[in-house]
PDB file of C-alpha atoms in Angstrom:
ATOM      1  CA  UNK A 212       0.064  -0.127  -0.010  1.00 49.00           C
ATOM      2  CA  UNK A 213       1.875   3.301  -0.801  1.00 50.00           C
ATOM      3  CA  UNK A 214       2.130   5.573   1.948  1.00 51.00           C
ATOM      4  CA  UNK A 215       1.108   9.138   2.057  1.00 52.00           C
ATOM      5  CA  UNK A 216       3.842  11.136   1.347  1.00 52.00           C
ATOM      6  CA  UNK A 217       3.265   8.158  -2.052  1.00 56.00           C
ATOM      7  CA  UNK A 218       0.445  10.183  -2.569  1.00 61.00           C
ATOM      8  CA  UNK A 219       1.516  13.794  -2.856  1.00 60.00           C
ATOM      9  CA  UNK A 220       1.840  15.664  -5.849  1.00 60.00           C
ATOM     10  CA  UNK A 221       5.795  16.656  -6.682  1.00 58.00           C
ATOM     11  CA  UNK A 222       6.820  19.957  -6.607  1.00 67.00           C
ATOM     12  CA  UNK A 223       6.613  22.036 -10.214  1.00 73.00           C
ATOM     13  CA  UNK A 224       9.131  22.818 -12.041  1.00 76.00           C
ATOM     14  CA  UNK A 225       9.388  25.879 -12.824  1.00 80.00           C
ATOM     15  CA  UNK A 226      10.148  26.623 -16.604  1.00 80.00           C
ATOM     16  CA  UNK A 227      13.592  28.698 -16.240  1.00 76.00           C
ATOM     17  CA  UNK A 228      14.420  24.841 -13.818  1.00 80.00           C
ATOM     18  CA  UNK A 229      13.007  23.018 -16.989  1.00 84.00           C
ATOM     19  CA  UNK A 230      14.894  24.613 -19.647  1.00 82.00           C
ATOM     20  CA  UNK A 231      18.292  23.277 -17.814  1.00 84.00           C
ATOM     21  CA  UNK A 232      17.174  20.197 -17.078  1.00 86.00           C
ATOM     22  CA  UNK A 233      17.126  20.003 -20.568  1.00 86.00           C
ATOM     23  CA  UNK A 234      20.208  21.554 -21.259  1.00 87.00           C
ATOM     24  CA  UNK A 235      21.642  19.450 -19.267  1.00 88.00           C
ATOM     25  CA  UNK A 236      20.757  15.888 -20.848  1.00 89.00           C
ATOM     26  CA  UNK A 237      21.688  17.674 -24.107  1.00 87.00           C
ATOM     27  CA  UNK A 238      25.475  18.751 -22.677  1.00 89.00           C
ATOM     28  CA  UNK A 239      25.533  15.515 -21.775  1.00 91.00           C
ATOM     29  CA  UNK A 240      24.254  13.573 -24.904  1.00 90.00           C
ATOM     30  CA  UNK A 241      26.642  15.047 -27.303  1.00 89.00           C
ATOM     31  CA  UNK A 242      29.437  14.426 -24.274  1.00 92.00           C
ATOM     32  CA  UNK A 243      30.572  17.889 -22.751  1.00 92.00           C
ATOM     33  CA  UNK A 244      30.865  17.164 -18.952  1.00 94.00           C
ATOM     34  CA  UNK A 245      32.717  20.192 -18.293  1.00 95.00           C
ATOM     35  CA  UNK A 246      30.227  21.615 -19.799  1.00 92.00           C
ATOM     36  CA  UNK A 247      27.316  20.136 -18.588  1.00 93.00           C
ATOM     37  CA  UNK A 248      29.024  20.036 -14.810  1.00 94.00           C
ATOM     38  CA  UNK A 249      29.550  23.578 -15.177  1.00 92.00           C
ATOM     39  CA  UNK A 250      26.185  24.367 -15.891  1.00 89.00           C
ATOM     40  CA  UNK A 251      24.574  23.225 -13.193  1.00 90.00           C
ATOM     41  CA  UNK A 252      26.488  23.969 -10.735  1.00 92.00           C
ATOM     42  CA  UNK A 253      25.792  28.058 -11.961  1.00 88.00           C
ATOM     43  CA  UNK A 254      22.355  27.981 -11.148  1.00 84.00           C
ATOM     44  CA  UNK A 255      22.445  26.594  -8.129  1.00 87.00           C
ATOM     45  CA  UNK A 256      22.167  28.943  -4.933  1.00 87.00           C
ATOM     46  CA  UNK A 257      25.917  28.081  -3.381  1.00 88.00           C
ATOM     47  CA  UNK A 258      27.618  29.953  -6.582  1.00 90.00           C
ATOM     48  CA  UNK A 259      24.775  32.550  -7.107  1.00 88.00           C
ATOM     49  CA  UNK A 260      25.274  33.489  -3.058  1.00 91.00           C
ATOM     50  CA  UNK A 261      28.423  35.035  -3.978  1.00 92.00           C
ATOM     51  CA  UNK A 262      27.335  37.488  -6.299  1.00 90.00           C
ATOM     52  CA  UNK A 263      24.016  38.572  -4.887  1.00 90.00           C
ATOM     53  CA  UNK A 264      26.441  39.433  -1.598  1.00 93.00           C
ATOM     54  CA  UNK A 265      28.474  40.926  -3.737  1.00 94.00           C
ATOM     55  CA  UNK A 266      25.976  43.398  -5.651  1.00 92.00           C
ATOM     56  CA  UNK A 267      24.901  44.275  -2.140  1.00 92.00           C
ATOM     57  CA  UNK A 268      27.649  45.169  -0.718  1.00 94.00           C
ATOM     58  CA  UNK A 269      28.681  47.578  -4.110  1.00 94.00           C
ATOM     59  CA  UNK A 270      25.065  48.351  -5.023  1.00 92.00           C
ATOM     60  CA  UNK A 271      25.715  52.429  -2.990  1.00 92.00           C
ATOM     61  CA  UNK A 272      29.148  53.333  -5.389  1.00 92.00           C
ATOM     62  CA  UNK A 273      25.996  52.565  -7.952  1.00 89.00           C
ATOM     63  CA  UNK A 274      23.286  55.707  -6.305  1.00 86.00           C
ATOM     64  CA  UNK A 275      22.142  58.233  -8.396  1.00 80.00           C
ATOM     65  CA  UNK A 276      22.502  56.621 -11.650  1.00 79.00           C
ATOM     66  CA  UNK A 277      19.221  57.063 -12.842  1.00 72.00           C
ATOM     67  CA  UNK A 278      17.585  60.389 -14.844  1.00 68.00           C
ATOM     68  CA  UNK A 279      13.997  61.373 -15.381  1.00 65.00           C
ATOM     69  CA  UNK A 280      13.200  62.101 -19.081  1.00 65.00           C
ATOM     70  CA  UNK A 281      11.683  66.720 -18.343  1.00 66.00           C
ATOM     71  CA  UNK A 282       9.046  65.567 -21.864  1.00 72.00           C
ATOM     72  CA  UNK A 283       8.679  61.771 -20.276  1.00 72.00           C
ATOM     73  CA  UNK A 284       8.717  61.535 -16.796  1.00 68.00           C
ATOM     74  CA  UNK A 285       9.480  58.708 -17.702  1.00 73.00           C
ATOM     75  CA  UNK A 286      13.298  57.630 -15.278  1.00 67.00           C
ATOM     76  CA  UNK A 287      16.082  55.303 -17.717  1.00 67.00           C
ATOM     77  CA  UNK A 288      19.773  54.389 -16.668  1.00 68.00           C
ATOM     78  CA  UNK A 289      22.726  57.437 -17.383  1.00 68.00           C
ATOM     79  CA  UNK A 290      24.544  56.047 -19.764  1.00 65.00           C
ATOM     80  CA  UNK A 291      27.505  58.863 -20.374  1.00 66.00           C
ATOM     81  CA  UNK A 292      29.349  58.855 -16.904  1.00 75.00           C
ATOM     82  CA  UNK A 293      30.706  56.005 -14.628  1.00 80.00           C
ATOM     83  CA  UNK A 294      33.152  56.939 -11.871  1.00 84.00           C
ATOM     84  CA  UNK A 295      37.055  55.465 -11.746  1.00 91.00           C
ATOM     85  CA  UNK A 296      35.078  53.186  -8.264  1.00 92.00           C
ATOM     86  CA  UNK A 297      32.425  51.465 -10.978  1.00 90.00           C
ATOM     87  CA  UNK A 298      34.493  50.295 -12.897  1.00 92.00           C
ATOM     88  CA  UNK A 299      37.118  48.765 -10.459  1.00 95.00           C
ATOM     89  CA  UNK A 300      33.884  47.422  -8.688  1.00 95.00           C
ATOM     90  CA  UNK A 301      33.511  45.513 -12.596  1.00 94.00           C
ATOM     91  CA  UNK A 302      36.671  44.291 -12.337  1.00 95.00           C
ATOM     92  CA  UNK A 303      36.437  43.142  -8.855  1.00 95.00           C
ATOM     93  CA  UNK A 304      33.147  41.767  -9.984  1.00 94.00           C
ATOM     94  CA  UNK A 305      35.045  39.848 -13.081  1.00 93.00           C
ATOM     95  CA  UNK A 306      37.662  37.593 -10.887  1.00 95.00           C
ATOM     96  CA  UNK A 307      35.758  37.111  -8.104  1.00 94.00           C
ATOM     97  CA  UNK A 308      33.325  35.374 -11.359  1.00 92.00           C
ATOM     98  CA  UNK A 309      35.876  34.093 -12.537  1.00 92.00           C
ATOM     99  CA  UNK A 310      37.796  32.441 -10.207  1.00 95.00           C
ATOM    100  CA  UNK A 311      34.928  31.048  -8.488  1.00 94.00           C
ATOM    101  CA  UNK A 312      33.802  28.715 -12.016  1.00 93.00           C
ATOM    102  CA  UNK A 313      37.671  28.417 -12.557  1.00 95.00           C
ATOM    103  CA  UNK A 314      37.748  26.687  -8.824  1.00 96.00           C
ATOM    104  CA  UNK A 315      34.811  24.549  -9.455  1.00 95.00           C
ATOM    105  CA  UNK A 316      36.150  23.213 -12.381  1.00 96.00           C
ATOM    106  CA  UNK A 317      39.486  22.039 -11.159  1.00 96.00           C
ATOM    107  CA  UNK A 318      39.552  21.897  -7.698  1.00 96.00           C
ATOM    108  CA  UNK A 319      35.766  21.392  -6.818  1.00 94.00           C
ATOM    109  CA  UNK A 320      35.485  17.357  -5.141  1.00 93.00           C
ATOM    110  CA  UNK A 321      32.056  17.722  -7.082  1.00 92.00           C
ATOM    111  CA  UNK A 322      33.228  19.517 -10.601  1.00 94.00           C
ATOM    112  CA  UNK A 323      34.396  17.735 -14.039  1.00 95.00           C
ATOM    113  CA  UNK A 324      37.671  18.207 -12.283  1.00 95.00           C
ATOM    114  CA  UNK A 325      39.217  19.406 -15.580  1.00 96.00           C
ATOM    115  CA  UNK A 326      40.949  22.476 -16.837  1.00 95.00           C
ATOM    116  CA  UNK A 327      39.628  26.221 -17.138  1.00 93.00           C
ATOM    117  CA  UNK A 328      41.211  26.303 -20.976  1.00 94.00           C
ATOM    118  CA  UNK A 329      38.436  21.926 -21.645  1.00 95.00           C
ATOM    119  CA  UNK A 330      36.199  24.162 -20.270  1.00 93.00           C
ATOM    120  CA  UNK A 331      36.509  27.062 -23.054  1.00 90.00           C
ATOM    121  CA  UNK A 332      37.062  24.234 -25.544  1.00 92.00           C
ATOM    122  CA  UNK A 333      33.904  23.175 -25.078  1.00 91.00           C
ATOM    123  CA  UNK A 334      32.538  25.865 -24.777  1.00 88.00           C
ATOM    124  CA  UNK A 335      33.352  26.875 -27.706  1.00 87.00           C
ATOM    125  CA  UNK A 336      32.800  23.421 -29.783  1.00 88.00           C
ATOM    126  CA  UNK A 337      29.153  24.052 -27.921  1.00 85.00           C
ATOM    127  CA  UNK A 338      29.224  27.708 -29.814  1.00 83.00           C
ATOM    128  CA  UNK A 339      29.489  26.844 -32.751  1.00 84.00           C
ATOM    129  CA  UNK A 340      26.568  24.358 -32.622  1.00 79.00           C
ATOM    130  CA  UNK A 341      23.305  24.783 -34.729  1.00 73.00           C
ATOM    131  CA  UNK A 342      21.872  24.695 -30.872  1.00 65.00           C
ATOM    132  CA  UNK A 343      18.503  23.703 -30.714  1.00 66.00           C
ATOM    133  CA  UNK A 344      18.014  23.528 -26.787  1.00 76.00           C
ATOM    134  CA  UNK A 345      17.471  27.080 -25.758  1.00 78.00           C
ATOM    135  CA  UNK A 346      18.598  25.958 -22.533  1.00 79.00           C
ATOM    136  CA  UNK A 347      22.303  25.440 -23.445  1.00 82.00           C
ATOM    137  CA  UNK A 348      22.005  28.484 -25.592  1.00 81.00           C
ATOM    138  CA  UNK A 349      20.905  30.377 -22.080  1.00 79.00           C
ATOM    139  CA  UNK A 350      23.545  29.787 -20.099  1.00 82.00           C
ATOM    140  CA  UNK A 351      26.237  30.194 -23.093  1.00 82.00           C
ATOM    141  CA  UNK A 352      24.769  34.143 -23.432  1.00 81.00           C
ATOM    142  CA  UNK A 353      24.729  34.243 -19.849  1.00 80.00           C
ATOM    143  CA  UNK A 354      28.665  33.119 -18.968  1.00 80.00           C
ATOM    144  CA  UNK A 355      29.578  35.416 -22.190  1.00 76.00           C
ATOM    145  CA  UNK A 356      26.880  38.682 -20.793  1.00 77.00           C
ATOM    146  CA  UNK A 357      29.432  38.186 -17.703  1.00 82.00           C
ATOM    147  CA  UNK A 358      32.051  39.584 -18.856  1.00 83.00           C
ATOM    148  CA  UNK A 359      29.775  42.360 -20.626  1.00 87.00           C
ATOM    149  CA  UNK A 360      29.647  46.080 -18.148  1.00 88.00           C
ATOM    150  CA  UNK A 361      26.298  47.209 -19.419  1.00 86.00           C
ATOM    151  CA  UNK A 362      24.818  44.186 -17.971  1.00 86.00           C
ATOM    152  CA  UNK A 363      26.757  44.669 -14.416  1.00 88.00           C
ATOM    153  CA  UNK A 364      25.754  48.061 -14.545  1.00 88.00           C
ATOM    154  CA  UNK A 365      22.367  48.103 -15.020  1.00 86.00           C
ATOM    155  CA  UNK A 366      22.355  45.351 -12.128  1.00 87.00           C
ATOM    156  CA  UNK A 367      24.593  47.240 -10.138  1.00 89.00           C
ATOM    157  CA  UNK A 368      22.068  50.986 -10.582  1.00 87.00           C
ATOM    158  CA  UNK A 369      18.366  48.786  -9.588  1.00 87.00           C
ATOM    159  CA  UNK A 370      20.363  46.639  -6.763  1.00 89.00           C
ATOM    160  CA  UNK A 371      20.836  50.437  -5.926  1.00 88.00           C
ATOM    161  CA  UNK A 372      17.585  51.451  -6.206  1.00 86.00           C
ATOM    162  CA  UNK A 373      15.987  48.774  -3.447  1.00 86.00           C
ATOM    163  CA  UNK A 374      19.071  49.569  -1.309  1.00 86.00           C
ATOM    164  CA  UNK A 375      16.716  51.723   2.362  1.00 81.00           C
ATOM    165  CA  UNK A 376      17.388  55.111   2.505  1.00 63.00           C
ATOM    166  CA  UNK A 377      17.263  55.441  -1.242  1.00 43.00           C
ATOM    167  CA  UNK A 378      15.110  58.681  -1.746  1.00 42.00           C
ATOM    168  CA  UNK A 379      15.436  58.753  -5.741  1.00 42.00           C
ATOM    169  CA  UNK A 380      11.354  57.553  -7.709  1.00 41.00           C
ATOM    170  CA  UNK A 381      12.080  54.263  -8.384  1.00 42.00           C
ATOM    171  CA  UNK A 382      10.519  53.153 -11.704  1.00 38.00           C
ATOM    172  CA  UNK A 383      12.411  49.535 -11.584  1.00 40.00           C
ATOM    173  CA  UNK A 384      10.530  46.090 -10.391  1.00 40.00           C
ATOM    174  CA  UNK A 385      11.741  45.774  -6.844  1.00 40.00           C
ATOM    175  CA  UNK A 386      12.207  42.305  -6.077  1.00 39.00           C
ATOM    176  CA  UNK A 387      16.282  41.621  -5.980  1.00 41.00           C
ATOM    177  CA  UNK A 388      17.753  41.440  -9.387  1.00 44.00           C
ATOM    178  CA  UNK A 389      18.799  37.021  -9.804  1.00 45.00           C
ATOM    179  CA  UNK A 390      22.576  36.430 -10.836  1.00 45.00           C
ATOM    180  CA  UNK A 391      21.243  34.647 -14.072  1.00 39.00           C
ATOM    181  CA  UNK A 392      18.509  38.228 -14.851  1.00 45.00           C
ATOM    182  CA  UNK A 393      21.516  39.593 -14.205  1.00 43.00           C
ATOM    183  CA  UNK A 394      23.711  38.236 -16.663  1.00 42.00           C
ATOM    184  CA  UNK A 395      20.864  37.999 -19.784  1.00 40.00           C
ATOM    185  CA  UNK A 396      19.895  41.269 -19.175  1.00 43.00           C
ATOM    186  CA  UNK A 397      20.713  44.517 -19.999  1.00 40.00           C
ATOM    187  CA  UNK A 398      20.258  48.506 -20.795  1.00 39.00           C
ATOM    188  CA  UNK A 399      18.716  48.678 -23.207  1.00 40.00           C
ATOM    189  CA  UNK A 400      15.584  47.405 -20.813  1.00 41.00           C
ATOM    190  CA  UNK A 401      16.024  50.278 -19.387  1.00 36.00           C
ATOM    191  CA  UNK A 402      17.479  52.946 -21.798  1.00 40.00           C
ATOM    192  CA  UNK A 403      14.826  53.807 -25.099  1.00 39.00           C
ATOM    193  CA  UNK A 404      18.213  56.165 -25.597  1.00 39.00           C
ATOM    194  CA  UNK A 405      20.650  53.443 -26.413  1.00 36.00           C
ATOM    195  CA  UNK A 406      18.204  50.755 -28.070  1.00 32.00           C
ATOM    196  CA  UNK A 407      20.803  47.652 -28.426  1.00 33.00           C
ATOM    197  CA  UNK A 408      21.834  48.728 -24.609  1.00 35.00           C
ATOM    198  CA  UNK A 409      25.917  49.844 -25.158  1.00 36.00           C
ATOM    199  CA  UNK A 410      27.500  52.343 -23.257  1.00 37.00           C
ATOM    200  CA  UNK A 411      27.234  54.723 -25.685  1.00 35.00           C
ATOM    201  CA  UNK A 412      31.457  56.222 -25.015  1.00 35.00           C
ATOM    202  CA  UNK A 413      29.907  56.861 -21.542  1.00 42.00           C
ATOM    203  CA  UNK A 414      33.238  58.516 -19.455  1.00 40.00           C
ATOM    204  CA  UNK A 415      35.362  58.455 -16.257  1.00 38.00           C
ATOM    205  CA  UNK A 416      33.482  61.398 -13.683  1.00 44.00           C
TER     206      UNK A 416
END
């Protein structure tokens, strides 16, 4: 006789998790075992939590980086001027991301035990593949965007907007951004003057 636990419905799987599961299987079928392992790890809370904390700790440096259109009254990112501190934060973030990923690939007991060079070799093969899997493409896009200043800047401004003593008017989503989301979005989401999300030749203060 089945127990009550057996009769309970299985936890619902989100569309995002469904894509990840399919991507893992896609990589496994093509024997991209390093990429498969990294894909699993990069969506875990242990990995993401490091970067969520980084965003929170450095958000104050991105206060006031919004402007209000005098005609429409809408708020968007200031794409013109960025401080040296903001660029230093980005460089620190890059080093953190690269070291966390490399440490998992090379040293983690549950990792693939491979080299970073081997990881990027598989990533290159995946990039050159004619994709039939949305989840794997999403993961690759996120990896590429992780080294993009525009994506980082967009997330940090949103994080600054959520600080408790930020008195500036907000038009942004009030939830804390997830790193996966952060790596895949750009300033184009908020900047009507720059639809490609580029830095627009932003200068240092």
